[in-house]
């Protein structure tokens, strides 16, 4: 089974531009979560999508948005880029997001997209 | 809200045992994950504890005490390839998949 794939792997943009990142989950996985990772802040949750609906959101400004398609592929968009948006953006997929008795299913991470904002 | 505390960095030698602690304060706690992340790579799953106690998986074990808000990851017979960051992530019972990760503990294993 193929793992989680993310495109592009590396991206360089300038302030004020916008960017769209793509994530293809493991086949059969319906939950996709997005995280931002920076050296200072660690791994921070952006949002989670399940069956094309955003059902959880982290504390990020409205410039960060996402969506999920019927085939479970997901995209995230960042508008009006700022220097502080430079980070590794990780996508993780999970079968349903919720296991037996309310426990969690393991999340499988993609290799990430390294975004540099100049 | 959620607070997660784990040491920033630890060092150990090959063949040794190391314990990485994680304390957390999480409303609606519902299980805790440990992930390993090598530099420049994606995090990979190590363990998930829901109930109190120790879960052993080869050289790695993870312990959870829900009443104390405490977990640790125990790595035995350390190998150079164990040099990585170890991320503690308590889950919240919001009904959905929302994990908040600690900043991670960077483990350096020396010969």
XYZ file of C-alpha atoms in Angstrom:
229
model
C 0.000 0.000 0.000
C 1.412 3.387 -0.947
C 2.015 5.831 1.869
C 0.845 9.403 2.246
C 2.171 11.585 -0.532
C 2.573 15.335 -0.525
C 3.359 17.690 -3.362
C 5.401 19.681 -3.904
C 8.209 18.643 -1.587
C 9.890 22.032 -1.659
C 8.518 25.461 -2.420
C 9.920 28.973 -2.380
C 7.560 31.929 -2.388
C 7.729 35.626 -1.613
C 5.754 37.608 0.916
C 2.232 38.415 -0.165
C 1.913 35.469 -2.507
C -0.368 32.540 -1.949
C 0.398 28.834 -2.016
C -1.518 25.582 -2.366
C -0.173 22.317 -0.987
C -1.542 18.912 -1.842
C -1.869 15.684 0.120
C -2.960 12.240 -1.037
C -3.813 9.968 1.895
C -3.302 6.234 2.102
C -5.922 4.439 0.057
C -9.023 3.871 2.169
C -8.163 6.565 4.707
C -10.839 9.211 5.049
C -9.371 11.477 7.705
C -6.668 13.959 6.726
C -4.986 16.300 9.189
C -2.558 19.107 8.491
C 0.254 20.278 10.758
C 2.811 23.060 10.661
C 6.248 22.298 12.055
C 8.798 24.964 12.946
C 11.935 24.655 15.083
C 10.579 26.968 17.742
C 6.961 25.858 17.959
C 7.176 22.181 17.185
C 4.328 20.395 15.475
C 1.134 22.448 15.511
C -2.274 21.263 14.410
C -3.881 23.233 11.588
C -7.079 21.357 10.743
C -8.616 17.993 10.083
C -10.932 16.898 7.298
C -13.180 13.916 7.151
C -15.539 13.101 4.301
C -14.991 16.514 2.730
C -15.893 18.351 5.954
C -13.596 20.255 8.241
C -14.391 18.921 11.677
C -11.528 20.325 13.716
C -9.418 23.441 13.508
C -6.338 24.721 15.306
C -5.464 28.280 16.282
C -4.288 29.659 12.980
C -5.453 32.818 11.207
C -7.996 32.705 8.417
C -5.208 32.958 5.845
C -4.840 29.221 6.344
C -7.594 27.208 4.746
C -8.110 23.779 3.349
C -10.479 21.433 1.655
C -10.972 17.772 0.977
C -12.232 16.146 -2.178
C -14.502 13.163 -2.607
C -11.504 10.890 -3.159
C -10.140 12.033 0.244
C -7.286 13.989 -1.293
C -6.786 17.268 0.493
C -5.322 20.651 -0.228
C -4.352 23.455 2.049
C -3.977 27.052 0.987
C -2.113 29.906 2.588
C -2.890 33.366 1.287
C -0.880 36.554 1.740
C 2.228 34.712 2.823
C 4.333 36.074 5.666
C 7.939 35.322 6.539
C 6.748 33.440 9.628
C 4.886 30.960 7.443
C 8.178 29.356 6.488
C 7.870 25.854 7.867
C 7.491 22.181 7.116
C 3.841 21.396 6.418
C 2.901 17.827 7.225
C -0.181 15.950 6.245
C -1.335 12.848 8.118
C -4.042 10.374 7.236
C -6.019 7.963 9.344
C -8.738 5.401 8.544
C -11.568 7.169 10.286
C -9.951 9.322 12.913
C -11.650 7.418 15.668
C -11.144 3.860 16.829
C -13.027 1.546 19.135
C -14.492 3.033 22.314
C -13.573 6.527 21.301
C -9.875 5.811 21.054
C -7.734 7.124 18.306
C -6.517 5.569 15.155
C -2.848 5.943 14.362
C -1.974 8.801 12.031
C 0.359 8.171 9.137
C 2.429 11.155 8.118
C 3.567 12.182 4.677
C 7.098 13.458 3.968
C 5.962 17.068 4.166
C 6.287 20.171 2.034
C 9.110 22.528 2.971
C 7.857 26.062 2.359
C 10.285 28.966 2.384
C 8.917 32.484 2.267
C 11.377 35.203 1.212
C -6.546 23.865 26.977
C -3.494 21.721 26.777
C 0.002 21.871 28.276
C 2.686 19.365 27.360
C 6.108 19.286 28.905
C 9.047 17.129 27.861
C 12.816 17.698 28.026
C 14.286 19.529 25.067
C 17.336 17.362 24.639
C 18.886 14.200 26.077
C 22.112 12.366 25.407
C 22.990 8.720 25.923
C 25.486 6.140 24.745
C 25.009 3.094 22.567
C 23.705 0.096 24.466
C 22.322 2.191 27.311
C 18.734 2.705 28.464
C 17.047 6.084 28.320
C 13.701 7.272 29.643
C 11.970 10.261 28.061
C 9.320 11.796 30.279
C 6.225 13.681 29.266
C 3.784 15.461 31.536
C 0.571 16.881 30.238
C -2.551 18.696 31.243
C -5.330 17.959 28.827
C -9.033 18.408 29.251
C -10.971 15.421 27.995
C -7.840 13.277 27.792
C -8.239 10.148 25.739
C -4.965 8.367 25.188
C -1.412 9.380 24.391
C 0.802 8.828 21.367
C 4.559 8.715 21.026
C 6.093 9.424 17.646
C 9.679 9.279 16.452
C 10.988 11.812 13.975
C 14.398 11.659 12.359
C 15.821 14.931 11.108
C 14.259 15.928 7.813
C 11.753 13.102 7.875
C 8.107 12.647 8.789
C 7.077 11.463 12.272
C 6.467 7.729 12.565
C 4.207 6.040 15.090
C 5.787 4.318 18.091
C 3.009 3.704 20.603
C -0.450 4.600 21.802
C -1.468 4.179 25.455
C -5.067 4.438 26.549
C -4.980 2.537 29.831
C -2.600 2.995 32.751
C 0.466 0.831 32.742
C 3.388 -0.239 30.657
C 3.181 -1.400 27.071
C 6.242 -3.121 25.684
C 7.113 -3.369 22.041
C 10.575 -4.738 21.401
C 13.254 -2.307 22.548
C 10.671 0.417 23.132
C 8.167 0.612 25.984
C 5.673 3.304 26.882
C 4.069 3.973 30.232
C 1.004 5.969 31.129
C -0.451 7.245 34.372
C -3.696 9.038 33.658
C -4.194 10.229 37.229
C -0.762 11.864 37.265
C -0.870 13.216 33.722
C 2.404 11.472 33.072
C 3.901 9.236 30.438
C 7.347 8.023 29.562
C 9.016 6.335 26.647
C 11.713 3.834 27.544
C 14.330 2.923 24.963
C 16.581 -0.039 25.696
C 19.798 -1.222 24.049
C 20.203 2.115 22.359
C 21.489 2.177 18.813
C 22.918 5.077 16.826
C 19.813 5.041 14.626
C 17.717 5.932 17.672
C 19.105 9.469 17.463
C 15.928 11.385 16.647
C 13.268 13.575 18.154
C 10.576 11.891 20.214
C 7.190 13.573 20.265
C 4.604 13.139 22.974
C 1.005 13.772 21.859
C -2.001 13.497 24.168
C -5.342 13.146 22.453
C -8.486 14.977 23.438
C -11.856 13.352 23.511
C -13.523 15.880 21.300
C -14.821 12.965 19.313
C -12.480 13.796 16.496
C -8.873 13.376 15.620
C -7.108 16.269 17.239
C -3.636 15.671 18.541
C -1.512 18.365 20.103
C 2.162 17.559 20.042
C 4.804 18.567 22.519
C 7.883 20.286 21.094
C 9.696 16.988 21.272
C 12.815 15.628 22.932
C 15.891 15.408 20.760
C 17.862 12.302 21.681
C 21.508 12.096 20.725
C 23.076 8.642 20.924
C 26.860 8.563 20.916
C 29.204 5.605 20.405
